[in-house]
């Protein structure tokens, strides 16, 4: 339930949400679909849902984004959206000529119970399947889960649609999760340096962070080719980032169950330890040592920890955002002595604290609070008690930051009030280095601004 006032308790003891610390399920699906080559995202629901999601994505990525809609109205809500969906698919096919249409549902179509797989079957029978783009469908009701659930649902559905079995190949699959285009480019660079063919899904490093065009493209170039997704079933292994992602909901889990492709699940590689785990796994899978350039990146990062920890050791932070990002960021902060006194997410996997204990053994000793299913009212109330030195999270926390005079270090998605959110690094030694520098400089700047003499060097 959403209100315009402050969070309140209902008679059934359910907490009302004023400003959720998450985004809607189909938003994540639309983002994932943009990472498939020649794919058009399509929402089965109202036009307003598509407009809201386009606004959020464009504001962060600063790229044009088309999201089609079956355009529900009052009549559709009563009698069902079959006609609208078929007409919308026909129009999108004629105007965009996509190879793939990624279909996600919204609250309204899920609430009235539209059987989308059946509607698609009818549509294919009418139109002739040979002349149609491939339809990838993900069920993404906004009234449950979050944008991360929709993201993973779309990725798994794409793999279920295209993957085929066969003799094992010298190939590794990488399901990187919801990360920045800059991080995707970095991961591709790493995999190429190890010399092993790979399939990375989704890949929106170009579709959502490309250069200027001489002429407008209805479907931006880039994305993971469907031919590459098809080969994922014969890969030697899959790597999947996500501490709370269960195999039954993941693409790598599907490939392991259906085609026997071993699934290697890792936390997001943020920090020295998590990055070490990722590079060690790549060494094992490829039989190649870590390239010297990444050894250099690691050495520089360790040196930076030694140089900069005196500024941040013992500082307190509040972390918020997607569960997997918060878990990995918390473990990273502990490497140089920052205490993440509150780790909060709007997600509700039920696994957040368990996974954090695996990475931060002294979690309870430090009295670190782990909260799932919270909104920003809850986080702000906690902040008044915990008195952190800074916040780490997305732009949705800016109001809280300003109101409580707390510095905000922006990470993840969405970043609406700063430029270049799509180019922020988070992963690996390089991304960790950038994050560490930003955190240290934020602390120094805050001390400098609050100093009566305003010292000019450190």
PDB file of C-alpha atoms in Angstrom, residues 155-266:
ATOM      1  CA  UNK A 155      17.282 -13.477 -18.183  1.00  0.00           C
ATOM      2  CA  UNK A 156      16.122 -16.970 -17.207  1.00  0.00           C
ATOM      3  CA  UNK A 157      13.245 -16.808 -19.695  1.00  0.00           C
ATOM      4  CA  UNK A 158      15.625 -15.795 -22.505  1.00  0.00           C
ATOM      5  CA  UNK A 159      17.861 -18.761 -21.739  1.00  0.00           C
ATOM      6  CA  UNK A 160      14.879 -21.113 -21.543  1.00  0.00           C
ATOM      7  CA  UNK A 161      13.723 -19.847 -24.940  1.00  0.00           C
ATOM      8  CA  UNK A 162      16.997 -20.018 -26.863  1.00  0.00           C
ATOM      9  CA  UNK A 163      19.403 -22.428 -25.145  1.00  0.00           C
ATOM     10  CA  UNK A 164      20.012 -25.816 -26.732  1.00  0.00           C
ATOM     11  CA  UNK A 165      22.138 -28.746 -25.620  1.00  0.00           C
ATOM     12  CA  UNK A 166      24.962 -30.516 -27.378  1.00  0.00           C
ATOM     13  CA  UNK A 167      28.573 -31.503 -26.997  1.00  0.00           C
ATOM     14  CA  UNK A 168      30.431 -29.400 -24.422  1.00  0.00           C
ATOM     15  CA  UNK A 169      32.389 -26.467 -25.836  1.00  0.00           C
ATOM     16  CA  UNK A 170      35.284 -24.375 -24.617  1.00  0.00           C
ATOM     17  CA  UNK A 171      32.844 -21.690 -23.504  1.00  0.00           C
ATOM     18  CA  UNK A 172      31.866 -20.023 -20.237  1.00  0.00           C
ATOM     19  CA  UNK A 173      28.564 -18.280 -19.514  1.00  0.00           C
ATOM     20  CA  UNK A 174      28.573 -15.160 -17.355  1.00  0.00           C
ATOM     21  CA  UNK A 175      25.317 -13.931 -15.852  1.00  0.00           C
ATOM     22  CA  UNK A 176      26.513 -10.699 -14.296  1.00  0.00           C
ATOM     23  CA  UNK A 177      23.305  -9.389 -12.753  1.00  0.00           C
ATOM     24  CA  UNK A 178      22.075  -5.812 -12.803  1.00  0.00           C
ATOM     25  CA  UNK A 179      25.319  -3.859 -13.115  1.00  0.00           C
ATOM     26  CA  UNK A 180      26.450  -0.741 -14.945  1.00  0.00           C
ATOM     27  CA  UNK A 181      27.403  -0.712 -18.652  1.00  0.00           C
ATOM     28  CA  UNK A 182      30.918   0.253 -17.541  1.00  0.00           C
ATOM     29  CA  UNK A 183      31.115  -2.858 -15.379  1.00  0.00           C
ATOM     30  CA  UNK A 184      29.878  -5.012 -18.276  1.00  0.00           C
ATOM     31  CA  UNK A 185      32.639  -3.659 -20.508  1.00  0.00           C
ATOM     32  CA  UNK A 186      35.199  -4.379 -17.782  1.00  0.00           C
ATOM     33  CA  UNK A 187      33.976  -7.974 -17.384  1.00  0.00           C
ATOM     34  CA  UNK A 188      34.165  -8.505 -21.150  1.00  0.00           C
ATOM     35  CA  UNK A 189      37.715  -7.157 -21.124  1.00  0.00           C
ATOM     36  CA  UNK A 190      38.674  -9.580 -18.341  1.00  0.00           C
ATOM     37  CA  UNK A 191      37.166 -12.597 -20.086  1.00  0.00           C
ATOM     38  CA  UNK A 192      38.918 -11.717 -23.340  1.00  0.00           C
ATOM     39  CA  UNK A 193      42.243 -11.388 -21.507  1.00  0.00           C
ATOM     40  CA  UNK A 194      41.823 -14.939 -20.164  1.00  0.00           C
ATOM     41  CA  UNK A 195      41.396 -16.148 -23.748  1.00  0.00           C
ATOM     42  CA  UNK A 196      38.253 -18.237 -23.259  1.00  0.00           C
ATOM     43  CA  UNK A 197      35.153 -17.764 -25.449  1.00  0.00           C
ATOM     44  CA  UNK A 198      32.225 -16.484 -23.401  1.00  0.00           C
ATOM     45  CA  UNK A 199      28.557 -15.600 -23.467  1.00  0.00           C
ATOM     46  CA  UNK A 200      27.615 -12.650 -21.247  1.00  0.00           C
ATOM     47  CA  UNK A 201      23.902 -12.002 -20.671  1.00  0.00           C
ATOM     48  CA  UNK A 202      22.484  -9.428 -20.688  1.00  0.00           C
ATOM     49  CA  UNK A 203      24.862  -7.071 -22.479  1.00  0.00           C
ATOM     50  CA  UNK A 204      23.496  -3.517 -22.568  1.00  0.00           C
ATOM     51  CA  UNK A 205      26.968  -1.967 -22.495  1.00  0.00           C
ATOM     52  CA  UNK A 206      26.333  -0.477 -25.957  1.00  0.00           C
ATOM     53  CA  UNK A 207      22.535  -0.346 -26.204  1.00  0.00           C
ATOM     54  CA  UNK A 208      22.371   1.820 -23.060  1.00  0.00           C
ATOM     55  CA  UNK A 209      25.731   3.576 -23.293  1.00  0.00           C
ATOM     56  CA  UNK A 210      26.608   3.991 -26.949  1.00  0.00           C
ATOM     57  CA  UNK A 211      27.913   6.804 -29.077  1.00  0.00           C
ATOM     58  CA  UNK A 212      26.012   9.252 -31.280  1.00  0.00           C
ATOM     59  CA  UNK A 213      24.280   7.954 -34.413  1.00  0.00           C
ATOM     60  CA  UNK A 214      24.377   9.424 -37.902  1.00  0.00           C
ATOM     61  CA  UNK A 215      20.710   8.444 -38.117  1.00  0.00           C
ATOM     62  CA  UNK A 216      18.126   7.237 -35.617  1.00  0.00           C
ATOM     63  CA  UNK A 217      17.972   3.501 -34.876  1.00  0.00           C
ATOM     64  CA  UNK A 218      14.615   2.127 -33.799  1.00  0.00           C
ATOM     65  CA  UNK A 219      16.546  -0.709 -32.160  1.00  0.00           C
ATOM     66  CA  UNK A 220      20.028   0.364 -30.977  1.00  0.00           C
ATOM     67  CA  UNK A 221      22.971  -1.802 -32.097  1.00  0.00           C
ATOM     68  CA  UNK A 222      24.522  -4.130 -29.544  1.00  0.00           C
ATOM     69  CA  UNK A 223      23.277  -6.728 -27.106  1.00  0.00           C
ATOM     70  CA  UNK A 224      23.897 -10.441 -26.639  1.00  0.00           C
ATOM     71  CA  UNK A 225      23.208 -12.296 -29.925  1.00  0.00           C
ATOM     72  CA  UNK A 226      20.530 -14.976 -29.707  1.00  0.00           C
ATOM     73  CA  UNK A 227      22.958 -17.375 -31.389  1.00  0.00           C
ATOM     74  CA  UNK A 228      25.294 -16.950 -28.403  1.00  0.00           C
ATOM     75  CA  UNK A 229      22.458 -17.588 -25.948  1.00  0.00           C
ATOM     76  CA  UNK A 230      21.612 -20.745 -27.891  1.00  0.00           C
ATOM     77  CA  UNK A 231      25.132 -22.083 -27.264  1.00  0.00           C
ATOM     78  CA  UNK A 232      24.886 -21.500 -23.502  1.00  0.00           C
ATOM     79  CA  UNK A 233      23.465 -25.000 -23.044  1.00  0.00           C
ATOM     80  CA  UNK A 234      26.720 -26.561 -24.275  1.00  0.00           C
ATOM     81  CA  UNK A 235      29.054 -24.340 -22.200  1.00  0.00           C
ATOM     82  CA  UNK A 236      31.683 -25.811 -19.906  1.00  0.00           C
ATOM     83  CA  UNK A 237      30.422 -23.743 -16.958  1.00  0.00           C
ATOM     84  CA  UNK A 238      28.293 -20.801 -15.887  1.00  0.00           C
ATOM     85  CA  UNK A 239      29.307 -18.011 -13.524  1.00  0.00           C
ATOM     86  CA  UNK A 240      26.426 -16.174 -11.889  1.00  0.00           C
ATOM     87  CA  UNK A 241      26.745 -13.118  -9.640  1.00  0.00           C
ATOM     88  CA  UNK A 242      24.175 -12.824  -6.882  1.00  0.00           C
ATOM     89  CA  UNK A 243      24.340 -13.786  -3.223  1.00  0.00           C
ATOM     90  CA  UNK A 244      20.576 -14.171  -2.784  1.00  0.00           C
ATOM     91  CA  UNK A 245      19.716 -15.584  -6.220  1.00  0.00           C
ATOM     92  CA  UNK A 246      18.340 -19.110  -5.895  1.00  0.00           C
ATOM     93  CA  UNK A 247      18.989 -21.708  -8.600  1.00  0.00           C
ATOM     94  CA  UNK A 248      15.276 -22.212  -9.273  1.00  0.00           C
ATOM     95  CA  UNK A 249      14.989 -18.554 -10.314  1.00  0.00           C
ATOM     96  CA  UNK A 250      18.278 -18.211 -12.165  1.00  0.00           C
ATOM     97  CA  UNK A 251      19.444 -18.741 -15.718  1.00  0.00           C
ATOM     98  CA  UNK A 252      22.511 -20.677 -14.597  1.00  0.00           C
ATOM     99  CA  UNK A 253      20.281 -22.871 -12.439  1.00  0.00           C
ATOM    100  CA  UNK A 254      18.147 -23.700 -15.469  1.00  0.00           C
ATOM    101  CA  UNK A 255      21.202 -24.592 -17.556  1.00  0.00           C
ATOM    102  CA  UNK A 256      22.570 -26.827 -14.815  1.00  0.00           C
ATOM    103  CA  UNK A 257      19.260 -28.641 -14.389  1.00  0.00           C
ATOM    104  CA  UNK A 258      18.447 -28.957 -18.099  1.00  0.00           C
ATOM    105  CA  UNK A 259      21.859 -29.390 -19.747  1.00  0.00           C
ATOM    106  CA  UNK A 260      24.266 -30.247 -16.938  1.00  0.00           C
ATOM    107  CA  UNK A 261      26.215 -26.985 -17.178  1.00  0.00           C
ATOM    108  CA  UNK A 262      27.920 -26.499 -13.780  1.00  0.00           C
ATOM    109  CA  UNK A 263      26.717 -23.396 -11.944  1.00  0.00           C
ATOM    110  CA  UNK A 264      29.253 -21.307 -10.002  1.00  0.00           C
ATOM    111  CA  UNK A 265      27.546 -18.683  -7.867  1.00  0.00           C
ATOM    112  CA  UNK A 266      29.600 -15.777  -6.544  1.00  0.00           C
TER     113      UNK A 266
END
